Every structure is written in C-alpha cells, then in structure tokens.
C-alpha cells in the first residue's frame, strides 16, 4: 500500500501480547507476520520448531523493514517452553471440534488481551502451521480459542492475515479515532454564518443574471440550492473558492 | 492457517462493495487480494491498468482457491471507467495530504458500505499500487478516504493486508457472533445443582480421607475449593469426569 517506513522506531509496547508461531513452515510467512505485527503495534515474536530452521534470510526480505521484530524473535523447541512464562494463552483456530473451551472473536480476544496486559500479566496468541493449523494438544495449552467470524464459504486464511487481524484488533481496542471526520488540513470547517454569506452572494448573482426570474418557482429553487450547499461540511477555503467561482461566472456573463 | 476450502461456494453477496485495484504491480498480490476478499465475503474485483497485463497465472496460484473471484475480475483502462457505474467510492489512503475530504476508519467505512448497499446503491473501494499508493487524482475521484488506525511507527501495509482489513470489517459489520462463548459440542453447561452435587461428593471424600480434619480451618478450606470450581463455566461432561477422578483417587487411597 505504501513504501517502507524503515521500522527504526519499532519497539515493544508495554502490555502487548506475544505472538507465538507454532511449527511455521515458510520463512516468507514469518517475515509477513512480523510486518503485520508491526502494523498493529506487536513486537515479541516466538517461533516453536520452525520447519526450515532459524534464522532465514527470506523472512527479513519479506518483512518490509520490520527487522527489529525478527532480530528479537526467539526460537523454542516445544510449545510448552514457549509459553512457560505467560499468564494467559489464546489459540487461533478456524474450526475447533470436540473441544470444550471458551471461544472468542478476534475483537473479543483483543479486549481481553488489553485487560490482561493492563493488569501487568503476560499474554500470548498462538498461530498454527500454514497447512494444518494448531493440533489438539496445542489447543489444550490455551485458556481460550480465537475464531474469526469470516465468510463460511471460504475460511482459508493466510497465516500473516490471521496475525494481521489479531494485531489490528489489538491496536484498535485502544484507539479512539472517530469513525468519520472531515480532514481540512490548513483550513477549517466553515461556520453557518460563512455558508449563509456565500448563499446570499450566490442568490444575488442568480437574481442578477435572471436565473430566478420565475417568481412563483423562486422560493423552491432557492431552497433547493440552499439544501445542496448545507448537505455536508464545507470548509472556509472551499467557500472562498466558491465565492470566486460565482463572481467570475457572473462577470463573464455580464461583459467580456 | 489452514488448507484450501475449494472456493467452489464463492458467489457475489448482494450489496457487497466492489474492490478496485488501481495500477496493481504484482500478480501475486492480486491473487492474495482475491483470497482476502473471499475471506470477507467480497466478490467483485476490478483492475485498473495492471502493470504486467491480465490474466496472469501467478494470481491464480496465489489465491488459494479463490479462483472464481479472479475469473470474474474485469480490467479497465482508467479509474474513471472502472467507477463509472458506482454510486459511492471510498479510497484507501495511508497518509493523505492537502486534501479536503471526509476520512473514515475501516470500521466507519464498513458501516457506511453496509448502509449504501442496503439502499441498493453500488459502492467501490479503491486500493493503490503497492509502492506509491493512490495519487491525488485517484483520490479526487472518491467521496471519502479510508485510513486505518494502525501503529504510526510502521505504516507500511501490504496490499492484500489492506484489502483484508476492509473485507474483514465489512463482514463483521453484519456479524452477530458473541465476543466470548463457551463451546461445548455434544455436552452442555452444567447447572448450579450439578456443580453443587459434585462439590458435595468432593467434600465428602475429602472428609473421608482426612484432608479436612483441621476443624477451625475446615470452613475456609471448603470455601476456597468451592470458589475454584465456581469460577467459570463447567460442563456436564466435565463434572462426570471430575466425579470419576474423585472416586478413583479416593478408592486408591482406601485400599487398591
């Protein structure tokens, strides 16, 4: 979506969960997971018995600069060893069967991960191997399962995409960005007085050029124009441009 | 995360937005985007001037079975042509500058996409080329920008990851899965009476083996044990297992 950001500013965030990749197969995917972790503010990466050994150059080449996460990754022989110092473990799992266990959505898990982190406890999220996912013994090591509500007609989720969803939800669980806002940069949203001032200007010019000469229809036409310009937020800068547009159009009509 | 699901059941969902990849560079990424679309229930894919032409085998190889989406994808010479029949256009954009435009989070955009679709209008979401993202002219064609709240220390988002976030949020905007539930399969959550019955059994055996012989401490010890077994949901099947565990442990102690 955009070029590298370097990743030089990447650092652990207090209370963030550990990502545990269990028996990952492809180093490319480990790199892509590191990149997704970086996007969502996660830093600590643990690898349980990576199939092709570790380190692997391919991981760094596919991490788009999230090198620090890979540099700091640790390798573990068993899942038990990888989670020994954690207080809570969540296991991502697309289709659990015959297991009695709490199941969370990614969003629900993110809220619990935030709560666990805020208590000063360490949490980890397990992701299984690309092909088979976590096995039953892996899942038995977890407090709860995480299952993404996604299209049941197509559940095959790329490993890095699964990490992305968890990292994204974890980041958003503490994010207060308004779902919609108007970006105005140097300018600002216009006041109603400024909008009114423009509408007065516009209507005067429309009267001047004869556009509103049909007197019975005039009130409705003026109202429709007012509705249009009041529909959404307009900025002070845009109003200045619109004043200019009206002035110049009227001037062109008058003389040349 | 898991193997292929075939993708044979993939089909358009009414009201779902179109994904428009603007000048995509790598066919691998187009395939990964199709897979992410499938995960989130999106189907209609439009490609504006793909750098290496279209079709490309690599896309199908990297789509993990989301072939139907690629089979149905359309190619367009210009963005204007690709969006001509749409009513609303949202442009994903990591770092917009000097633009006056509504900015939505992915979640905010998902809610608006659902609302637009429910009105029977067609919406599209634009994603820019891997390296540079959408340019200013591309963004001028959009009603609103979509900007993911993500780690500002690492904004570099893979194209398919960006599609994944939008598709995931779109799917979730109409999903009612409880954030936490207990998966019990064949069994069910135990009633308080069943838990009480087990606790009575346990305490009787503990009295029998002398574990609770310290009479002044007995009430507190019993209470602590009760607290533990009441902490979370326990299933009827688990209680039967626990009854067996207690019975067998007690039998071993008594005689063998």
PDB file of C-alpha atoms in Angstrom, chain A:
ATOM      1  CA  UNK A   1       0.000   0.000   0.000  1.00  0.00           C
ATOM      2  CA  UNK A   2       2.945   2.293   0.503  1.00  0.00           C
ATOM      3  CA  UNK A   3       6.720   2.063   0.689  1.00  0.00           C
ATOM      4  CA  UNK A   4       8.821   1.204   3.670  1.00  0.00           C
ATOM      5  CA  UNK A   5       8.688   3.157   6.854  1.00  0.00           C
ATOM      6  CA  UNK A   6      12.065   1.843   7.904  1.00  0.00           C
ATOM      7  CA  UNK A   7      10.874   0.258  11.081  1.00  0.00           C
ATOM      8  CA  UNK A   8      13.635   2.002  13.014  1.00  0.00           C
ATOM      9  CA  UNK A   9      11.070   3.266  15.508  1.00  0.00           C
ATOM     10  CA  UNK A  10       9.689  -0.208  16.238  1.00  0.00           C
ATOM     11  CA  UNK A  11       9.833  -1.063  19.918  1.00  0.00           C
ATOM     12  CA  UNK A  12       7.909  -3.189  22.402  1.00  0.00           C
ATOM     13  CA  UNK A  13       4.717  -1.628  23.768  1.00  0.00           C
ATOM     14  CA  UNK A  14       4.008  -2.434  27.401  1.00  0.00           C
ATOM     15  CA  UNK A  15       1.203  -4.923  27.877  1.00  0.00           C
ATOM     16  CA  UNK A  16       1.188  -6.095  24.251  1.00  0.00           C
ATOM     17  CA  UNK A  17       0.764  -9.830  23.729  1.00  0.00           C
ATOM     18  CA  UNK A  18       3.441 -12.166  22.444  1.00  0.00           C
ATOM     19  CA  UNK A  19       2.877 -13.784  19.043  1.00  0.00           C
ATOM     20  CA  UNK A  20       3.747 -17.498  19.039  1.00  0.00           C
ATOM     21  CA  UNK A  21       4.055 -19.141  15.626  1.00  0.00           C
ATOM     22  CA  UNK A  22       3.770 -22.881  16.184  1.00  0.00           C
ATOM     23  CA  UNK A  23       5.774 -25.010  13.707  1.00  0.00           C
ATOM     24  CA  UNK A  24       5.689 -22.350  10.961  1.00  0.00           C
ATOM     25  CA  UNK A  25       6.655 -23.729   7.566  1.00  0.00           C
ATOM     26  CA  UNK A  26       7.655 -20.840   5.313  1.00  0.00           C
ATOM     27  CA  UNK A  27      10.166 -18.161   6.248  1.00  0.00           C
ATOM     28  CA  UNK A  28       8.363 -15.815   3.825  1.00  0.00           C
ATOM     29  CA  UNK A  29       5.317 -16.102   6.018  1.00  0.00           C
ATOM     30  CA  UNK A  30       7.295 -15.468   9.188  1.00  0.00           C
ATOM     31  CA  UNK A  31       8.512 -12.223   7.610  1.00  0.00           C
ATOM     32  CA  UNK A  32       4.981 -11.269   6.561  1.00  0.00           C
ATOM     33  CA  UNK A  33       3.801 -11.991  10.112  1.00  0.00           C
ATOM     34  CA  UNK A  34       6.473  -9.658  11.516  1.00  0.00           C
ATOM     35  CA  UNK A  35       5.266  -6.928   9.151  1.00  0.00           C
ATOM     36  CA  UNK A  36       1.656  -7.435  10.247  1.00  0.00           C
ATOM     37  CA  UNK A  37       2.727  -7.390  13.907  1.00  0.00           C
ATOM     38  CA  UNK A  38       4.487  -4.079  13.306  1.00  0.00           C
ATOM     39  CA  UNK A  39       1.329  -2.638  11.726  1.00  0.00           C
ATOM     40  CA  UNK A  40      -0.624  -3.446  14.852  1.00  0.00           C
ATOM     41  CA  UNK A  41       1.991  -2.490  17.444  1.00  0.00           C
ATOM     42  CA  UNK A  42       3.016  -6.034  18.431  1.00  0.00           C
ATOM     43  CA  UNK A  43       6.709  -6.773  18.869  1.00  0.00           C
ATOM     44  CA  UNK A  44       7.510 -10.010  20.714  1.00  0.00           C
ATOM     45  CA  UNK A  45       7.711 -12.994  18.358  1.00  0.00           C
ATOM     46  CA  UNK A  46       8.360 -16.597  19.414  1.00  0.00           C
ATOM     47  CA  UNK A  47       8.873 -19.450  16.983  1.00  0.00           C
ATOM     48  CA  UNK A  48       8.190 -23.033  18.014  1.00  0.00           C
ATOM     49  CA  UNK A  49      10.181 -25.529  15.936  1.00  0.00           C
ATOM     50  CA  UNK A  50      10.206 -23.620  12.635  1.00  0.00           C
ATOM     51  CA  UNK A  51      10.316 -26.265   9.910  1.00  0.00           C
ATOM     52  CA  UNK A  52      13.259 -24.852   7.952  1.00  0.00           C
ATOM     53  CA  UNK A  53      15.308 -23.676  10.931  1.00  0.00           C
ATOM     54  CA  UNK A  54      16.077 -20.147  12.002  1.00  0.00           C
ATOM     55  CA  UNK A  55      17.261 -17.536  11.060  1.00  0.00           C
ATOM     56  CA  UNK A  56      16.269 -17.481   7.368  1.00  0.00           C
ATOM     57  CA  UNK A  57      17.124 -14.546   5.100  1.00  0.00           C
ATOM     58  CA  UNK A  58      13.786 -14.869   3.348  1.00  0.00           C
ATOM     59  CA  UNK A  59      11.979 -13.752   6.485  1.00  0.00           C
ATOM     60  CA  UNK A  60      13.883 -10.485   6.614  1.00  0.00           C
ATOM     61  CA  UNK A  61      13.380  -9.925   2.876  1.00  0.00           C
ATOM     62  CA  UNK A  62       9.616 -10.286   3.292  1.00  0.00           C
ATOM     63  CA  UNK A  63       9.245  -8.135   6.407  1.00  0.00           C
ATOM     64  CA  UNK A  64       9.333  -4.728   4.675  1.00  0.00           C
ATOM     65  CA  UNK A  65      11.584  -3.297   7.333  1.00  0.00           C
ATOM     66  CA  UNK A  66      10.112  -4.904  10.436  1.00  0.00           C
ATOM     67  CA  UNK A  67      13.614  -6.242  11.033  1.00  0.00           C
ATOM     68  CA  UNK A  68      13.720  -5.444  14.702  1.00  0.00           C
ATOM     69  CA  UNK A  69      10.886  -7.870  15.365  1.00  0.00           C
ATOM     70  CA  UNK A  70      12.729 -10.665  13.563  1.00  0.00           C
ATOM     71  CA  UNK A  71      16.055  -9.757  15.203  1.00  0.00           C
ATOM     72  CA  UNK A  72      14.437 -10.109  18.618  1.00  0.00           C
ATOM     73  CA  UNK A  73      12.466 -13.293  17.826  1.00  0.00           C
ATOM     74  CA  UNK A  74      13.211 -16.324  19.987  1.00  0.00           C
ATOM     75  CA  UNK A  75      13.151 -19.989  18.982  1.00  0.00           C
ATOM     76  CA  UNK A  76      11.716 -22.731  21.196  1.00  0.00           C
ATOM     77  CA  UNK A  77      11.780 -26.491  20.912  1.00  0.00           C
ATOM     78  CA  UNK A  78       8.291 -27.014  22.280  1.00  0.00           C
ATOM     79  CA  UNK A  79       5.111 -25.037  22.738  1.00  0.00           C
ATOM     80  CA  UNK A  80       5.260 -25.684  26.491  1.00  0.00           C
ATOM     81  CA  UNK A  81       8.661 -23.984  26.617  1.00  0.00           C
ATOM     82  CA  UNK A  82       7.449 -21.068  24.503  1.00  0.00           C
ATOM     83  CA  UNK A  83       4.527 -20.263  26.800  1.00  0.00           C
ATOM     84  CA  UNK A  84       6.058 -21.171  30.164  1.00  0.00           C
ATOM     85  CA  UNK A  85       6.368 -17.567  31.368  1.00  0.00           C
ATOM     86  CA  UNK A  86       2.975 -16.410  30.069  1.00  0.00           C
ATOM     87  CA  UNK A  87      -0.138 -15.978  32.222  1.00  0.00           C
ATOM     88  CA  UNK A  88      -2.787 -16.236  29.510  1.00  0.00           C
ATOM     89  CA  UNK A  89      -2.679 -18.065  26.205  1.00  0.00           C
ATOM     90  CA  UNK A  90      -5.130 -17.651  23.330  1.00  0.00           C
ATOM     91  CA  UNK A  91      -5.079 -20.053  20.397  1.00  0.00           C
ATOM     92  CA  UNK A  92      -6.308 -19.044  16.952  1.00  0.00           C
ATOM     93  CA  UNK A  93      -8.255 -21.856  15.454  1.00  0.00           C
ATOM     94  CA  UNK A  94     -10.566 -21.813  12.459  1.00  0.00           C
ATOM     95  CA  UNK A  95     -12.658 -24.903  13.064  1.00  0.00           C
ATOM     96  CA  UNK A  96     -12.284 -26.415  16.527  1.00  0.00           C
ATOM     97  CA  UNK A  97     -14.018 -29.738  17.076  1.00  0.00           C
ATOM     98  CA  UNK A  98     -14.731 -31.801  20.152  1.00  0.00           C
ATOM     99  CA  UNK A  99     -13.135 -29.282  22.457  1.00  0.00           C
ATOM    100  CA  UNK A 100     -14.698 -27.688  25.491  1.00  0.00           C
ATOM    101  CA  UNK A 101     -13.185 -24.255  25.644  1.00  0.00           C
ATOM    102  CA  UNK A 102     -14.187 -20.602  25.600  1.00  0.00           C
ATOM    103  CA  UNK A 103     -14.236 -19.254  22.054  1.00  0.00           C
ATOM    104  CA  UNK A 104     -13.626 -15.577  21.393  1.00  0.00           C
ATOM    105  CA  UNK A 105     -13.957 -13.441  18.303  1.00  0.00           C
ATOM    106  CA  UNK A 106     -10.790 -11.544  17.378  1.00  0.00           C
ATOM    107  CA  UNK A 107     -12.438  -8.424  18.738  1.00  0.00           C
ATOM    108  CA  UNK A 108     -13.407 -10.146  21.952  1.00  0.00           C
ATOM    109  CA  UNK A 109      -9.877 -11.511  22.300  1.00  0.00           C
ATOM    110  CA  UNK A 110      -8.398  -8.063  21.710  1.00  0.00           C
ATOM    111  CA  UNK A 111     -10.450  -6.623  24.550  1.00  0.00           C
ATOM    112  CA  UNK A 112      -9.335  -9.440  26.865  1.00  0.00           C
ATOM    113  CA  UNK A 113      -5.704  -9.086  25.773  1.00  0.00           C
ATOM    114  CA  UNK A 114      -5.860  -5.392  26.627  1.00  0.00           C
ATOM    115  CA  UNK A 115      -7.400  -6.185  30.005  1.00  0.00           C
ATOM    116  CA  UNK A 116      -4.790  -8.845  30.779  1.00  0.00           C
ATOM    117  CA  UNK A 117      -1.969  -6.516  29.743  1.00  0.00           C
ATOM    118  CA  UNK A 118      -3.373  -3.692  31.868  1.00  0.00           C
ATOM    119  CA  UNK A 119      -3.139  -5.983  34.899  1.00  0.00           C
ATOM    120  CA  UNK A 120       0.560  -6.454  34.254  1.00  0.00           C
ATOM    121  CA  UNK A 121       0.135 -10.053  33.097  1.00  0.00           C
ATOM    122  CA  UNK A 122       1.784 -11.514  30.016  1.00  0.00           C
ATOM    123  CA  UNK A 123      -0.426 -12.944  27.290  1.00  0.00           C
ATOM    124  CA  UNK A 124       0.367 -14.823  24.115  1.00  0.00           C
ATOM    125  CA  UNK A 125      -1.533 -15.687  20.959  1.00  0.00           C
ATOM    126  CA  UNK A 126      -0.794 -18.985  19.198  1.00  0.00           C
ATOM    127  CA  UNK A 127      -0.941 -19.375  15.413  1.00  0.00           C
ATOM    128  CA  UNK A 128      -0.645 -22.820  13.873  1.00  0.00           C
ATOM    129  CA  UNK A 129       1.290 -24.118  10.870  1.00  0.00           C
ATOM    130  CA  UNK A 130       0.143 -22.917   7.451  1.00  0.00           C
ATOM    131  CA  UNK A 131      -1.289 -26.180   6.241  1.00  0.00           C
ATOM    132  CA  UNK A 132      -2.866 -27.874   9.217  1.00  0.00           C
ATOM    133  CA  UNK A 133      -3.322 -25.233  11.889  1.00  0.00           C
ATOM    134  CA  UNK A 134      -2.899 -25.951  15.583  1.00  0.00           C
ATOM    135  CA  UNK A 135      -3.418 -29.545  16.663  1.00  0.00           C
ATOM    136  CA  UNK A 136      -5.481 -30.701  19.618  1.00  0.00           C
ATOM    137  CA  UNK A 137      -2.519 -30.772  22.003  1.00  0.00           C
ATOM    138  CA  UNK A 138      -1.590 -27.213  21.056  1.00  0.00           C
ATOM    139  CA  UNK A 139      -5.124 -26.071  21.780  1.00  0.00           C
ATOM    140  CA  UNK A 140      -5.153 -27.843  25.135  1.00  0.00           C
ATOM    141  CA  UNK A 141      -2.368 -25.472  26.210  1.00  0.00           C
ATOM    142  CA  UNK A 142      -4.595 -22.440  25.701  1.00  0.00           C
ATOM    143  CA  UNK A 143      -7.069 -20.726  28.025  1.00  0.00           C
ATOM    144  CA  UNK A 144      -9.336 -19.831  25.148  1.00  0.00           C
ATOM    145  CA  UNK A 145      -9.674 -20.163  21.402  1.00  0.00           C
ATOM    146  CA  UNK A 146      -9.925 -17.274  18.968  1.00  0.00           C
ATOM    147  CA  UNK A 147     -12.079 -17.784  15.933  1.00  0.00           C
ATOM    148  CA  UNK A 148     -12.583 -15.043  13.362  1.00  0.00           C
ATOM    149  CA  UNK A 149     -16.114 -14.542  12.139  1.00  0.00           C
ATOM    150  CA  UNK A 150     -15.423 -14.704   8.400  1.00  0.00           C
ATOM    151  CA  UNK A 151     -17.122 -15.950   5.259  1.00  0.00           C
ATOM    152  CA  UNK A 152     -18.015 -19.607   5.949  1.00  0.00           C
ATOM    153  CA  UNK A 153     -17.803 -20.236   2.197  1.00  0.00           C
ATOM    154  CA  UNK A 154     -14.059 -19.525   2.294  1.00  0.00           C
ATOM    155  CA  UNK A 155     -12.238 -19.979   5.597  1.00  0.00           C
ATOM    156  CA  UNK A 156      -8.719 -20.489   4.250  1.00  0.00           C
ATOM    157  CA  UNK A 157      -6.851 -17.680   5.969  1.00  0.00           C
ATOM    158  CA  UNK A 158      -3.228 -16.875   5.218  1.00  0.00           C
ATOM    159  CA  UNK A 159      -1.007 -17.040   8.322  1.00  0.00           C
ATOM    160  CA  UNK A 160       0.059 -13.389   8.084  1.00  0.00           C
ATOM    161  CA  UNK A 161      -3.567 -12.371   7.516  1.00  0.00           C
ATOM    162  CA  UNK A 162      -4.547 -14.117  10.742  1.00  0.00           C
ATOM    163  CA  UNK A 163      -1.763 -12.285  12.576  1.00  0.00           C
ATOM    164  CA  UNK A 164      -2.906  -9.054  10.910  1.00  0.00           C
ATOM    165  CA  UNK A 165      -6.471  -9.429  12.141  1.00  0.00           C
ATOM    166  CA  UNK A 166      -5.330 -10.036  15.713  1.00  0.00           C
ATOM    167  CA  UNK A 167      -2.770  -7.204  15.632  1.00  0.00           C
ATOM    168  CA  UNK A 168      -5.265  -4.836  14.008  1.00  0.00           C
ATOM    169  CA  UNK A 169      -7.946  -5.600  16.583  1.00  0.00           C
ATOM    170  CA  UNK A 170      -5.431  -5.286  19.414  1.00  0.00           C
ATOM    171  CA  UNK A 171      -4.375  -1.852  18.162  1.00  0.00           C
ATOM    172  CA  UNK A 172      -7.974  -0.700  17.658  1.00  0.00           C
ATOM    173  CA  UNK A 173      -9.031  -1.857  21.118  1.00  0.00           C
ATOM    174  CA  UNK A 174      -7.165   1.183  22.432  1.00  0.00           C
ATOM    175  CA  UNK A 175      -7.752   3.567  19.547  1.00  0.00           C
ATOM    176  CA  UNK A 176     -10.143   6.486  19.730  1.00  0.00           C
ATOM    177  CA  UNK A 177     -10.141   7.666  16.111  1.00  0.00           C
ATOM    178  CA  UNK A 178     -13.556   8.978  15.079  1.00  0.00           C
ATOM    179  CA  UNK A 179     -15.176   6.664  12.508  1.00  0.00           C
ATOM    180  CA  UNK A 180     -15.775   9.686  10.247  1.00  0.00           C
ATOM    181  CA  UNK A 181     -14.247  13.114  10.297  1.00  0.00           C
ATOM    182  CA  UNK A 182     -13.527  15.836   7.772  1.00  0.00           C
ATOM    183  CA  UNK A 183      -9.851  16.309   7.066  1.00  0.00           C
ATOM    184  CA  UNK A 184      -9.322  20.005   6.497  1.00  0.00           C
ATOM    185  CA  UNK A 185      -5.541  20.471   6.784  1.00  0.00           C
ATOM    186  CA  UNK A 186      -4.671  24.210   6.780  1.00  0.00           C
ATOM    187  CA  UNK A 187      -8.284  25.330   6.622  1.00  0.00           C
ATOM    188  CA  UNK A 188     -11.249  24.644   8.898  1.00  0.00           C
ATOM    189  CA  UNK A 189     -14.923  23.768   8.703  1.00  0.00           C
ATOM    190  CA  UNK A 190     -16.967  26.864   7.806  1.00  0.00           C
ATOM    191  CA  UNK A 191     -19.432  28.367  10.248  1.00  0.00           C
ATOM    192  CA  UNK A 192     -23.095  28.597   9.344  1.00  0.00           C
ATOM    193  CA  UNK A 193     -22.635  32.399   9.068  1.00  0.00           C
ATOM    194  CA  UNK A 194     -19.957  31.906   6.419  1.00  0.00           C
ATOM    195  CA  UNK A 195     -22.168  29.494   4.495  1.00  0.00           C
ATOM    196  CA  UNK A 196     -25.045  31.995   4.729  1.00  0.00           C
ATOM    197  CA  UNK A 197     -22.806  34.750   3.456  1.00  0.00           C
ATOM    198  CA  UNK A 198     -21.913  32.673   0.411  1.00  0.00           C
ATOM    199  CA  UNK A 199     -25.543  31.732  -0.246  1.00  0.00           C
ATOM    200  CA  UNK A 200     -26.524  35.414  -0.128  1.00  0.00           C
ATOM    201  CA  UNK A 201     -23.798  36.165  -2.662  1.00  0.00           C
ATOM    202  CA  UNK A 202     -24.894  33.291  -4.903  1.00  0.00           C
ATOM    203  CA  UNK A 203     -28.568  34.165  -4.824  1.00  0.00           C
ATOM    204  CA  UNK A 204     -27.836  37.837  -5.547  1.00  0.00           C
ATOM    205  CA  UNK A 205     -25.842  36.865  -8.638  1.00  0.00           C
ATOM    206  CA  UNK A 206     -28.528  34.400  -9.730  1.00  0.00           C
ATOM    207  CA  UNK A 207     -31.085  37.177  -9.377  1.00  0.00           C
ATOM    208  CA  UNK A 208     -28.779  39.451 -11.337  1.00  0.00           C
ATOM    209  CA  UNK A 209     -28.452  37.032 -14.268  1.00  0.00           C
ATOM    210  CA  UNK A 210     -32.151  36.224 -14.372  1.00  0.00           C
ATOM    211  CA  UNK A 211     -31.869  32.573 -13.278  1.00  0.00           C
ATOM    212  CA  UNK A 212     -34.544  33.152 -10.604  1.00  0.00           C
ATOM    213  CA  UNK A 213     -36.930  35.321 -12.647  1.00  0.00           C
ATOM    214  CA  UNK A 214     -39.794  32.797 -12.390  1.00  0.00           C
ATOM    215  CA  UNK A 215     -41.242  34.337  -9.222  1.00  0.00           C
ATOM    216  CA  UNK A 216     -43.679  31.532  -8.255  1.00  0.00           C
ATOM    217  CA  UNK A 217     -40.841  28.996  -8.509  1.00  0.00           C
ATOM    218  CA  UNK A 218     -38.176  31.237  -6.948  1.00  0.00           C
ATOM    219  CA  UNK A 219     -38.644  30.208  -3.270  1.00  0.00           C
ATOM    220  CA  UNK A 220     -38.420  26.495  -4.097  1.00  0.00           C
ATOM    221  CA  UNK A 221     -35.400  26.958  -6.337  1.00  0.00           C
ATOM    222  CA  UNK A 222     -33.577  28.996  -3.694  1.00  0.00           C
ATOM    223  CA  UNK A 223     -34.425  26.372  -1.102  1.00  0.00           C
ATOM    224  CA  UNK A 224     -33.070  23.553  -3.268  1.00  0.00           C
ATOM    225  CA  UNK A 225     -29.814  25.421  -3.756  1.00  0.00           C
ATOM    226  CA  UNK A 226     -29.591  26.051  -0.008  1.00  0.00           C
ATOM    227  CA  UNK A 227     -30.199  22.341   0.661  1.00  0.00           C
ATOM    228  CA  UNK A 228     -27.327  21.356  -1.605  1.00  0.00           C
ATOM    229  CA  UNK A 229     -24.782  23.659  -0.005  1.00  0.00           C
ATOM    230  CA  UNK A 230     -25.869  22.690   3.503  1.00  0.00           C
ATOM    231  CA  UNK A 231     -25.664  18.945   2.896  1.00  0.00           C
ATOM    232  CA  UNK A 232     -22.214  18.270   4.271  1.00  0.00           C
ATOM    233  CA  UNK A 233     -19.412  20.112   5.907  1.00  0.00           C
ATOM    234  CA  UNK A 234     -17.830  22.760   3.730  1.00  0.00           C
ATOM    235  CA  UNK A 235     -14.558  24.428   4.616  1.00  0.00           C
ATOM    236  CA  UNK A 236     -13.746  28.104   4.835  1.00  0.00           C
ATOM    237  CA  UNK A 237     -11.244  27.669   1.987  1.00  0.00           C
ATOM    238  CA  UNK A 238     -13.813  25.964  -0.234  1.00  0.00           C
ATOM    239  CA  UNK A 239     -16.250  28.810   0.419  1.00  0.00           C
ATOM    240  CA  UNK A 240     -13.647  31.326  -0.729  1.00  0.00           C
ATOM    241  CA  UNK A 241     -13.175  29.304  -3.905  1.00  0.00           C
ATOM    242  CA  UNK A 242     -16.930  29.142  -4.412  1.00  0.00           C
ATOM    243  CA  UNK A 243     -17.240  32.925  -3.940  1.00  0.00           C
ATOM    244  CA  UNK A 244     -14.628  33.299  -6.668  1.00  0.00           C
ATOM    245  CA  UNK A 245     -16.394  30.839  -8.949  1.00  0.00           C
ATOM    246  CA  UNK A 246     -19.675  32.748  -8.641  1.00  0.00           C
ATOM    247  CA  UNK A 247     -18.049  36.142  -9.091  1.00  0.00           C
ATOM    248  CA  UNK A 248     -16.119  35.060 -12.180  1.00  0.00           C
ATOM    249  CA  UNK A 249     -19.059  33.264 -13.782  1.00  0.00           C
ATOM    250  CA  UNK A 250     -21.217  36.361 -13.254  1.00  0.00           C
ATOM    251  CA  UNK A 251     -18.515  38.676 -14.609  1.00  0.00           C
ATOM    252  CA  UNK A 252     -18.114  36.538 -17.750  1.00  0.00           C
ATOM    253  CA  UNK A 253     -21.822  36.674 -18.369  1.00  0.00           C
ATOM    254  CA  UNK A 254     -22.046  40.445 -17.814  1.00  0.00           C
ATOM    255  CA  UNK A 255     -19.382  41.734 -20.140  1.00  0.00           C
ATOM    256  CA  UNK A 256     -16.274  40.327 -21.718  1.00  0.00           C
TER     257      UNK A 256
END
